[in-house]
mmCIF file of C-alpha atoms and ligand atoms in Angstrom:
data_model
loop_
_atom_site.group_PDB
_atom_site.id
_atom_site.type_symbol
_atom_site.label_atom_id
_atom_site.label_comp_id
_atom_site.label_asym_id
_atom_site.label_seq_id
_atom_site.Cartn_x
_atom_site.Cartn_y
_atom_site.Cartn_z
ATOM 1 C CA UNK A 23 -30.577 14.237 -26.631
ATOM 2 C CA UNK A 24 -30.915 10.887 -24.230
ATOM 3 C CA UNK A 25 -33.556 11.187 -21.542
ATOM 4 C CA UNK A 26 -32.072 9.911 -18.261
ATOM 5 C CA UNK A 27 -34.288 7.234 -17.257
ATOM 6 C CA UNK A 28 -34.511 6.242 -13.246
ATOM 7 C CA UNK A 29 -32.402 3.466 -14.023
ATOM 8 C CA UNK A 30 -29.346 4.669 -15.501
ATOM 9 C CA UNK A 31 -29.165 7.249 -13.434
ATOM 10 C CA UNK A 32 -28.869 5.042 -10.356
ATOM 11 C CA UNK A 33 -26.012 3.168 -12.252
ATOM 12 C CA UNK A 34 -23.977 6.397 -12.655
ATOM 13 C CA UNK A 35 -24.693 7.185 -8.815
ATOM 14 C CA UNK A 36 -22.949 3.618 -8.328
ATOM 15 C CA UNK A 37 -19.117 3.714 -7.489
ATOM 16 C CA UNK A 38 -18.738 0.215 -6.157
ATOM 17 C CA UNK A 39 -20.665 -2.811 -7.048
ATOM 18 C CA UNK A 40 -19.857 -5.936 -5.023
ATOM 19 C CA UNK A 41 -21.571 -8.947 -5.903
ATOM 20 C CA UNK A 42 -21.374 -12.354 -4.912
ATOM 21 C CA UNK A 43 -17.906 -11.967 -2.586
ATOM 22 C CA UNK A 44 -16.851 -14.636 -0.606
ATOM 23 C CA UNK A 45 -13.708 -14.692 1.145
ATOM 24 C CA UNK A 46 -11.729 -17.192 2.970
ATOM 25 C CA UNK A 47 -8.492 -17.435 4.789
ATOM 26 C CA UNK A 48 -7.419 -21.205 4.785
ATOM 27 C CA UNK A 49 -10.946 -22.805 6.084
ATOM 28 C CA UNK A 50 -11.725 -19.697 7.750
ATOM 29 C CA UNK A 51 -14.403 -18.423 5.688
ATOM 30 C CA UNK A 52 -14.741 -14.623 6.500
ATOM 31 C CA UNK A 53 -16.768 -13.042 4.290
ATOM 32 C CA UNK A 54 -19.871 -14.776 3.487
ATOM 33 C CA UNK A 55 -21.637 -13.965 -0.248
ATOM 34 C CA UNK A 56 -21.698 -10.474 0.505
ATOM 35 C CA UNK A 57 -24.028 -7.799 -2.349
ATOM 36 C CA UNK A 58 -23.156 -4.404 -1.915
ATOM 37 C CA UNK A 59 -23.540 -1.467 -3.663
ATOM 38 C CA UNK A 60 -21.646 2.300 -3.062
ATOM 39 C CA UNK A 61 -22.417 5.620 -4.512
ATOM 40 C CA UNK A 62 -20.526 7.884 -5.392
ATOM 41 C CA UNK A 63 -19.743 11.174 -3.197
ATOM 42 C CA UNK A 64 -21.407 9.518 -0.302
ATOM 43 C CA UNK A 65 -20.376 8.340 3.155
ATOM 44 C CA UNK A 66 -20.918 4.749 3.802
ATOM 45 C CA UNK A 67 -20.531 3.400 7.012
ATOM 46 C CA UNK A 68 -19.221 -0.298 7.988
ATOM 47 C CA UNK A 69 -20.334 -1.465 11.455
ATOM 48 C CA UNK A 70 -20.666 -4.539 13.272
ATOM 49 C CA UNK A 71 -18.944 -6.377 16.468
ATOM 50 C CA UNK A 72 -15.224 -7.341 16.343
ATOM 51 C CA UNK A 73 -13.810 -10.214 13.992
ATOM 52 C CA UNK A 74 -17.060 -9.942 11.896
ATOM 53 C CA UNK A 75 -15.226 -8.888 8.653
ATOM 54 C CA UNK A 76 -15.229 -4.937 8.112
ATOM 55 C CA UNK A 77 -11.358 -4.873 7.809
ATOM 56 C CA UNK A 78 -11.106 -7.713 5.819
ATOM 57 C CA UNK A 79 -13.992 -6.352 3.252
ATOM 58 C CA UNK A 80 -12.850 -2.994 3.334
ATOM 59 C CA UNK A 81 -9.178 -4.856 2.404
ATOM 60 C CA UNK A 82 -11.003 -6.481 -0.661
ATOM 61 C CA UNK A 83 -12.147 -2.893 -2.414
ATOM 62 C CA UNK A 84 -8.118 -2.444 -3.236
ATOM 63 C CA UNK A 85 -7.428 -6.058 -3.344
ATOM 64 C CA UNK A 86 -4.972 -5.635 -0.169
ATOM 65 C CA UNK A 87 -5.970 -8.848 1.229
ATOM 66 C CA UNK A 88 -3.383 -10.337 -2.118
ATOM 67 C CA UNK A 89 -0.921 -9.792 0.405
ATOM 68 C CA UNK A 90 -1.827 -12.553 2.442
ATOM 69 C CA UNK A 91 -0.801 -15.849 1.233
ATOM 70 C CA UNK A 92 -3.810 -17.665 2.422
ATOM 71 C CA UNK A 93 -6.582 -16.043 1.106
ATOM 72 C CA UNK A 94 -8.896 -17.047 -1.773
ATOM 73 C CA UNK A 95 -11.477 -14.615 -2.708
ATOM 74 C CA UNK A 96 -14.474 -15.456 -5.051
ATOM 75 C CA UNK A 97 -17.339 -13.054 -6.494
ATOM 76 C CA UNK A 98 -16.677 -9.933 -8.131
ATOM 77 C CA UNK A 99 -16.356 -5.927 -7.571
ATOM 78 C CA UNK A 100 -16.926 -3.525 -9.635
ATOM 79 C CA UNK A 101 -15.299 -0.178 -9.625
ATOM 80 C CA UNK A 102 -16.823 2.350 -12.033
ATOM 81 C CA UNK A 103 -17.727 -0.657 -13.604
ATOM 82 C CA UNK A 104 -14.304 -2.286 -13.785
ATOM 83 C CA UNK A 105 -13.915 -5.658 -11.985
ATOM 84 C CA UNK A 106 -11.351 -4.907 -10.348
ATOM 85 C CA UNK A 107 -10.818 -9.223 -10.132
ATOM 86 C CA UNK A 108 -10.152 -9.519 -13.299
ATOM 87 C CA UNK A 109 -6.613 -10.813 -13.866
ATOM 88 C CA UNK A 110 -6.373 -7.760 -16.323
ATOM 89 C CA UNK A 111 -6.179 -4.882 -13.727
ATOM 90 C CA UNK A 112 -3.303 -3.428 -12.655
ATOM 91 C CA UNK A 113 -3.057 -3.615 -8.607
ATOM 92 C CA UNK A 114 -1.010 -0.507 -8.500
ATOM 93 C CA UNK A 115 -3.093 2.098 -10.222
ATOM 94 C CA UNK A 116 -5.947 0.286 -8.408
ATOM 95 C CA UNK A 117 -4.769 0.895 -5.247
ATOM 96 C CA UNK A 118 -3.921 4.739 -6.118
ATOM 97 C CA UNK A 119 -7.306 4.775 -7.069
ATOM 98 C CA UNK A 120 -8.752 3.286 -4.148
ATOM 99 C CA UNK A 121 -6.820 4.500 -0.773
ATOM 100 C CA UNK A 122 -6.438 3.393 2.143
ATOM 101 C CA UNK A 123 -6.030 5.210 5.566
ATOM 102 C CA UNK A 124 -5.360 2.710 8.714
ATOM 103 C CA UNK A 125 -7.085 2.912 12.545
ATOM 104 C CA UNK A 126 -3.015 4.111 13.456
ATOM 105 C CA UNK A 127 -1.644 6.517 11.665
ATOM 106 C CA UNK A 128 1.301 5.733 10.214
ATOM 107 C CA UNK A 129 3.393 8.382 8.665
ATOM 108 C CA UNK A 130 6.929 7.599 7.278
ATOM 109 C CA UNK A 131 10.359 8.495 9.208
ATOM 110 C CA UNK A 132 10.951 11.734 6.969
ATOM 111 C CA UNK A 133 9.833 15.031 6.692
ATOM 112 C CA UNK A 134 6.459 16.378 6.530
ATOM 113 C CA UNK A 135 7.123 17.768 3.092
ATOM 114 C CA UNK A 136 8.560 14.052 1.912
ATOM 115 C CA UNK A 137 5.771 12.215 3.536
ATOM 116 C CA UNK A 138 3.200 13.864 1.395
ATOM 117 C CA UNK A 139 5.964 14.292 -1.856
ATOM 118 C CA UNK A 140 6.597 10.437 -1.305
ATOM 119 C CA UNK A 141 3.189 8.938 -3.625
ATOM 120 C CA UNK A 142 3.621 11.468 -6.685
ATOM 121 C CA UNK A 143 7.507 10.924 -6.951
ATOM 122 C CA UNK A 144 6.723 7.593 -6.619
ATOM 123 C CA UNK A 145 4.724 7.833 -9.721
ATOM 124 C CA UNK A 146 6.950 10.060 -11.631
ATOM 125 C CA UNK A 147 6.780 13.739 -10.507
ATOM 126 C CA UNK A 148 10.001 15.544 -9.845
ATOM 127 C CA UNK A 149 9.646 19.130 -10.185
ATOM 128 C CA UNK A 150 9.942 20.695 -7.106
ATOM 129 C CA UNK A 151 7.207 23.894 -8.219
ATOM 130 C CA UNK A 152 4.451 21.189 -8.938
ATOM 131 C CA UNK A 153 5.589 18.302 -5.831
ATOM 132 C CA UNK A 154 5.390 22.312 -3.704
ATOM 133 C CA UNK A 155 1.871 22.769 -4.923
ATOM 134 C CA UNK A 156 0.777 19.293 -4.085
ATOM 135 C CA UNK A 157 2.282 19.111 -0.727
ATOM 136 C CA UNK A 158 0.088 22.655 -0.033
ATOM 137 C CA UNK A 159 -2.950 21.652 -1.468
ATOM 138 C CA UNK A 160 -3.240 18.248 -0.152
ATOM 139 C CA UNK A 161 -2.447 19.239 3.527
ATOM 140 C CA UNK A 162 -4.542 22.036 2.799
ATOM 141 C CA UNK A 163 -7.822 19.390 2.357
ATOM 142 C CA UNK A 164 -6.619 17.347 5.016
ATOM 143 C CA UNK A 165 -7.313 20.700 7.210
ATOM 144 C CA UNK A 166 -3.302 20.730 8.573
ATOM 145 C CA UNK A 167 -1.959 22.918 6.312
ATOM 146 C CA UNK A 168 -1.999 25.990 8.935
ATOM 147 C CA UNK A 169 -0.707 23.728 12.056
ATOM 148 C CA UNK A 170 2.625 22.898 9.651
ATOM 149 C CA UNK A 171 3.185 24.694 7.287
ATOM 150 C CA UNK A 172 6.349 26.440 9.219
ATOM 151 C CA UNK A 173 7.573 22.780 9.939
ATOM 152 C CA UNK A 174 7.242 21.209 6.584
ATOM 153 C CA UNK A 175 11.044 19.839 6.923
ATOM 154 C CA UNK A 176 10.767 18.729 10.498
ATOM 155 C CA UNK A 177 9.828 14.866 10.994
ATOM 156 C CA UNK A 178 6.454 13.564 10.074
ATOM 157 C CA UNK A 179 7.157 11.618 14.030
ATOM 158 C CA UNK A 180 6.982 14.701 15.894
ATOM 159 C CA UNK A 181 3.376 15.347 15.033
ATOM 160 C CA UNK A 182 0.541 14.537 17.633
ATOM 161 C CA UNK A 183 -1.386 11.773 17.102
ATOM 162 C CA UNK A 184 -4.242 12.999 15.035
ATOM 163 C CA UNK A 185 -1.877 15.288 13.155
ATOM 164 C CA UNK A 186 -0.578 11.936 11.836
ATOM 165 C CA UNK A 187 -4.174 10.968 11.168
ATOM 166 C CA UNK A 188 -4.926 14.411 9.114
ATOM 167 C CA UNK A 189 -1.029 13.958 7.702
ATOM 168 C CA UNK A 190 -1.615 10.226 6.567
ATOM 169 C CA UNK A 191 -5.104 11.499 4.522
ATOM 170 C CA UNK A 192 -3.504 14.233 3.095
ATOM 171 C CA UNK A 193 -0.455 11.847 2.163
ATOM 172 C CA UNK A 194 -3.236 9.758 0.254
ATOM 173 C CA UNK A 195 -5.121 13.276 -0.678
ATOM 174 C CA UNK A 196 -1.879 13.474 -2.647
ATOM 175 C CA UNK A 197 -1.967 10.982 -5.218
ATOM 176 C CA UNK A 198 -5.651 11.817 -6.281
ATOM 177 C CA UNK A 199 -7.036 8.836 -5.399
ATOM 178 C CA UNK A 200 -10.930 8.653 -6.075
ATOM 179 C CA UNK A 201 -12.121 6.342 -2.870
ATOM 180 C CA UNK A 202 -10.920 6.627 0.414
ATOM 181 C CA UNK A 203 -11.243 3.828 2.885
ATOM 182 C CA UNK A 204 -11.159 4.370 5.875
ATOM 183 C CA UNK A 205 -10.499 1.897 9.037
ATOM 184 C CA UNK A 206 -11.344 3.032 12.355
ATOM 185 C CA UNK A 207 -9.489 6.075 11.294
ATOM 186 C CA UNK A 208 -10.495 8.287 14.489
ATOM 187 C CA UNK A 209 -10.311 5.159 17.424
ATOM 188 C CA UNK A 210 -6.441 6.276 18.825
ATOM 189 C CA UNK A 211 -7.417 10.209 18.632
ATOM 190 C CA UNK A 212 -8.851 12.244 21.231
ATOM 191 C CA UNK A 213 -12.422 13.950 20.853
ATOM 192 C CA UNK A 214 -11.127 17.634 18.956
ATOM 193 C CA UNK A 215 -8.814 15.204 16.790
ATOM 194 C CA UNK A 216 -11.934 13.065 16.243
ATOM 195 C CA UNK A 217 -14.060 15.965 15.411
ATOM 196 C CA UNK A 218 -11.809 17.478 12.887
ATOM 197 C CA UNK A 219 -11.105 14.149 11.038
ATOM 198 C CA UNK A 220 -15.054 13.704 10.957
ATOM 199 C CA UNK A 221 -15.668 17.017 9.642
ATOM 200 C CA UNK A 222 -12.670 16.513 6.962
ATOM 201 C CA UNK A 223 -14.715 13.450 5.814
ATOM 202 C CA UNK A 224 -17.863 16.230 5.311
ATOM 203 C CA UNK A 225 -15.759 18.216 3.320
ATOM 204 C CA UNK A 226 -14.040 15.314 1.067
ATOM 205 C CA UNK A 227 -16.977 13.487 0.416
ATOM 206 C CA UNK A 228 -18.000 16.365 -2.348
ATOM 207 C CA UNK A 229 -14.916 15.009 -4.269
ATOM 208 C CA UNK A 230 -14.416 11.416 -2.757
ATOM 209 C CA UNK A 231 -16.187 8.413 -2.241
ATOM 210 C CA UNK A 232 -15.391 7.317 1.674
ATOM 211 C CA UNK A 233 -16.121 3.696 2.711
ATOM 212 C CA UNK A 234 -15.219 4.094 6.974
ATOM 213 C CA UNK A 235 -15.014 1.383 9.505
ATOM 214 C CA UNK A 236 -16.285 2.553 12.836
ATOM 215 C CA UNK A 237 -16.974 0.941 16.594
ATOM 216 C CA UNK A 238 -18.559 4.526 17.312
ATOM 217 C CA UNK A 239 -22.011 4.453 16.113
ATOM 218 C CA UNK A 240 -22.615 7.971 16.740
ATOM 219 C CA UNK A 241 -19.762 8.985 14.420
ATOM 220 C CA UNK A 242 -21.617 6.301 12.063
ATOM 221 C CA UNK A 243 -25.204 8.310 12.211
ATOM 222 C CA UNK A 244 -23.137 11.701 12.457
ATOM 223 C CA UNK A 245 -21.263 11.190 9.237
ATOM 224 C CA UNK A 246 -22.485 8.917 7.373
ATOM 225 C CA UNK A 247 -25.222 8.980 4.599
ATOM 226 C CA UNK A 248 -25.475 4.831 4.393
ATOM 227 C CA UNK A 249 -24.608 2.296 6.900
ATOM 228 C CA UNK A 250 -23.928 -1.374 6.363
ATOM 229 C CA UNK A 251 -24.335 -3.799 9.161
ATOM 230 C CA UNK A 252 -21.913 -6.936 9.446
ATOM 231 C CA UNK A 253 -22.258 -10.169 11.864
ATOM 232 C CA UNK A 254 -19.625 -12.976 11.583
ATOM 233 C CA UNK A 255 -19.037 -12.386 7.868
ATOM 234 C CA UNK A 256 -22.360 -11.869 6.793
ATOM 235 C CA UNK A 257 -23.794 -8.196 5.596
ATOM 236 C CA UNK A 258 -27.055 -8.289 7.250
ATOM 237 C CA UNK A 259 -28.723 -5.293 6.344
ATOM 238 C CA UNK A 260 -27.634 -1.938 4.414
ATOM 239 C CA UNK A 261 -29.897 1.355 4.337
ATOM 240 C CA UNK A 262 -29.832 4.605 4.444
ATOM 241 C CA UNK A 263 -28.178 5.932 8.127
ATOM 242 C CA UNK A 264 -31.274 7.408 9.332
ATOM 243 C CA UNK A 265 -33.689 4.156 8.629
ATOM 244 C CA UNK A 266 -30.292 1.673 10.506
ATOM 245 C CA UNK A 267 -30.738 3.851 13.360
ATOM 246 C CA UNK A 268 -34.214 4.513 13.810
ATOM 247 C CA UNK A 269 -36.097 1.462 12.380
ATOM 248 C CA UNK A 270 -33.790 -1.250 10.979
ATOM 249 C CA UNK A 271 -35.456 -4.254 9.424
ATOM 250 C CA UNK A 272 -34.047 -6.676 11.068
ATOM 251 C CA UNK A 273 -33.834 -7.570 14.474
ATOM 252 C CA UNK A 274 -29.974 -8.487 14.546
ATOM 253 C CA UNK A 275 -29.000 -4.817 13.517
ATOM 254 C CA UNK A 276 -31.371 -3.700 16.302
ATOM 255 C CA UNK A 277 -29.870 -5.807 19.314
ATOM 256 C CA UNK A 278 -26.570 -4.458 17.627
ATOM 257 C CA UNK A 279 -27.449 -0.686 17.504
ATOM 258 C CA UNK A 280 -28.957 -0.723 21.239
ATOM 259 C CA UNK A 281 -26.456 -2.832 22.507
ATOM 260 C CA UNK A 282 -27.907 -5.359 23.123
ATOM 261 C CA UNK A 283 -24.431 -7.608 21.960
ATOM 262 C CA UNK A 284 -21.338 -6.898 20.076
HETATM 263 N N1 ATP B 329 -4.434 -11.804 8.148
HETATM 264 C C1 ATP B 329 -5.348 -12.697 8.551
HETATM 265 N N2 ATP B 329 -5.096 -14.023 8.494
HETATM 266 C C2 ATP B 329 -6.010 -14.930 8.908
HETATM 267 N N3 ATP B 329 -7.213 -14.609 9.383
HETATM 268 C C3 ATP B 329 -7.529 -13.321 9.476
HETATM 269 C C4 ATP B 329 -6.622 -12.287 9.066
HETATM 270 N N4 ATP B 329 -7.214 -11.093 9.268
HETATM 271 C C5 ATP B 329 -8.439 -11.365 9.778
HETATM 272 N N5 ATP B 329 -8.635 -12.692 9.893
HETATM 273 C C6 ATP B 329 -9.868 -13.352 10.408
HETATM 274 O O1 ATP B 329 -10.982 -12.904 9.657
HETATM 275 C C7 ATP B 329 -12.096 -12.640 10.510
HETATM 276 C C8 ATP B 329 -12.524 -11.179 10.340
HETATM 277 O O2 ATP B 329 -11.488 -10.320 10.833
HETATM 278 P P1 ATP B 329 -11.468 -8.764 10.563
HETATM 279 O O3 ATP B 329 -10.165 -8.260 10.991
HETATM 280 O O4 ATP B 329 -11.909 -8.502 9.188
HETATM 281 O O5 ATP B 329 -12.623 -8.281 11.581
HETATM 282 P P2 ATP B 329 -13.079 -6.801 11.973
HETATM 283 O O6 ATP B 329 -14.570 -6.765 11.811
HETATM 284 O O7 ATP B 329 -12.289 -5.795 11.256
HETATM 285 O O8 ATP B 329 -12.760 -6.758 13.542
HETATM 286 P P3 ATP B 329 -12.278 -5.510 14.457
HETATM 287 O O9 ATP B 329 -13.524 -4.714 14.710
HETATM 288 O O10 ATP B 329 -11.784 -6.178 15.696
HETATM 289 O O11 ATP B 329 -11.207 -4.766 13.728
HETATM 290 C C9 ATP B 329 -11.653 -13.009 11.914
HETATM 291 O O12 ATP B 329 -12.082 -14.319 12.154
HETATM 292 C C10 ATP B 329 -10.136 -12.942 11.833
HETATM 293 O O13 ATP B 329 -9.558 -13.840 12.744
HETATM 294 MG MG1 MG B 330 -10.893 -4.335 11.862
#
């Protein structure tokens, strides 16, 4: 029998590892030699005024940013260990792997049932007993199982707004990804949609890494168990939630925090 020393057990805590990332689109450099690291089954928090770079970093954890022609990314990340820039990986299963759920939600002109179904046949399941127990169980974690489960073949469009929030995470839920990002997921619902999404994220985080984008800092401290602070493509300081909102080390994240700007 190993001991587990402090060390390693820190590394197995560690779900994303970005080092050295720099990211440009054109001459606009956006994302400035950025070090982060993300445990597992944790909450962590991106913050920071607008244009500063939390979309576009969040974008590099699945390598969506590839989509647009004029970006050039340098530095590495790490996904359980896997750089996931290395021209070996396979951007499809990466992006199962690491979700994404955007500030609108966006659910697809068909059914409920289909929306959800739509990932898994996608990647090869057809039988309608097992595509049955995925659509329940995943809208059952997404906490909208009761509100449709007598509507499952009525449009995905009819649903309020944040039933298309909690439909669009279970439609991810669905194709067992193991991080969920998350941009401004709650900014176009009202305050019971809001609460229910945040207390979703309470519930997935036992089984999920979540990476969120938020302009509400006290969703931030509610929710979160790390917070990362950007400024105009810089990360200026990451800590635990409690220490960014009651003594941050540096003064930028303070003026940010109190409001001082942004
Ligand atoms: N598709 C794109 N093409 C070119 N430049 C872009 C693109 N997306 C973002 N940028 C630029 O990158 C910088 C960071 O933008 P980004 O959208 O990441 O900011 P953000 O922190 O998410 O802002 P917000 O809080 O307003 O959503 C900005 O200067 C922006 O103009
Ligand atoms: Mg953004």
């Amino acid at each position: 029998m190993t001991l587990m020393t402090a060390e390693n057990q820190t590394a197995e805590r560690t779900k994303i590892k970005v080092n050295q990332l720099n990211l440009y689109y054109g001459d606009n450099h956006a994302l400035h030699n950025i070090d982060l690291e993300i445990e597992q089954n944790a909450i962590a928090a991106l913050i920071g005024p607008s244009g500063c770079g939390k979309s576009t970093f969040l974008r590099t954890l699945n390598r969506m940013n590839d989509l647009i022609d004029s970006v050039r990314v340098s530095g590495n990340i790490y996904v359980d260990g896997q750089n996931i820039y290395d021209s070996s990986t396979d951007v499809v299963s990466l992006r199962k792997k690491v979700g994404m759920v955007f500030q609108r939600p966006n659910p697809f002109p068909m059914s409920i049932y289909d929306n959800i179904a739509y990932g898994p046949r996608i990647h090869g399941t057809r039988k309608k007993a097992v595509l049955d127990e995925i659509v329940e169980r995943s809208l059952q974690q997404a906490a909208l199982w009761d509100e449709v489960k007598d509507r499952l073949n009525k449009s995905a469009l009819g649903l309020s707004g944040g039933q298309q929030q909690r439909l669009c995470i279970a439609r991810l839920l669905a194709v067992e990804p193991d991080v969920l990002l998350m941009d401004e997921p709650t900014s176009a619902l009202d305050p019971i949609s809001t609460l229910k999404v945040e207390e979703l994220t309470q519930v997935l985080k036992d089984k999920y890494t979540i990476i969120i984008v938020t302009h509400n800092m006290q969703q931030a401290a509610r929710i979160s168990d790390t917070t990362a602070f950007f400024l105009n493509g810089v990360l200026v300081e990451t800590d635990k939630t409690d220490k960014i909102f009651t003594t941050p080390s540096d003064q930028r994240t303070e003026d940010y925090i109190t409001g001082r700007f942004g």
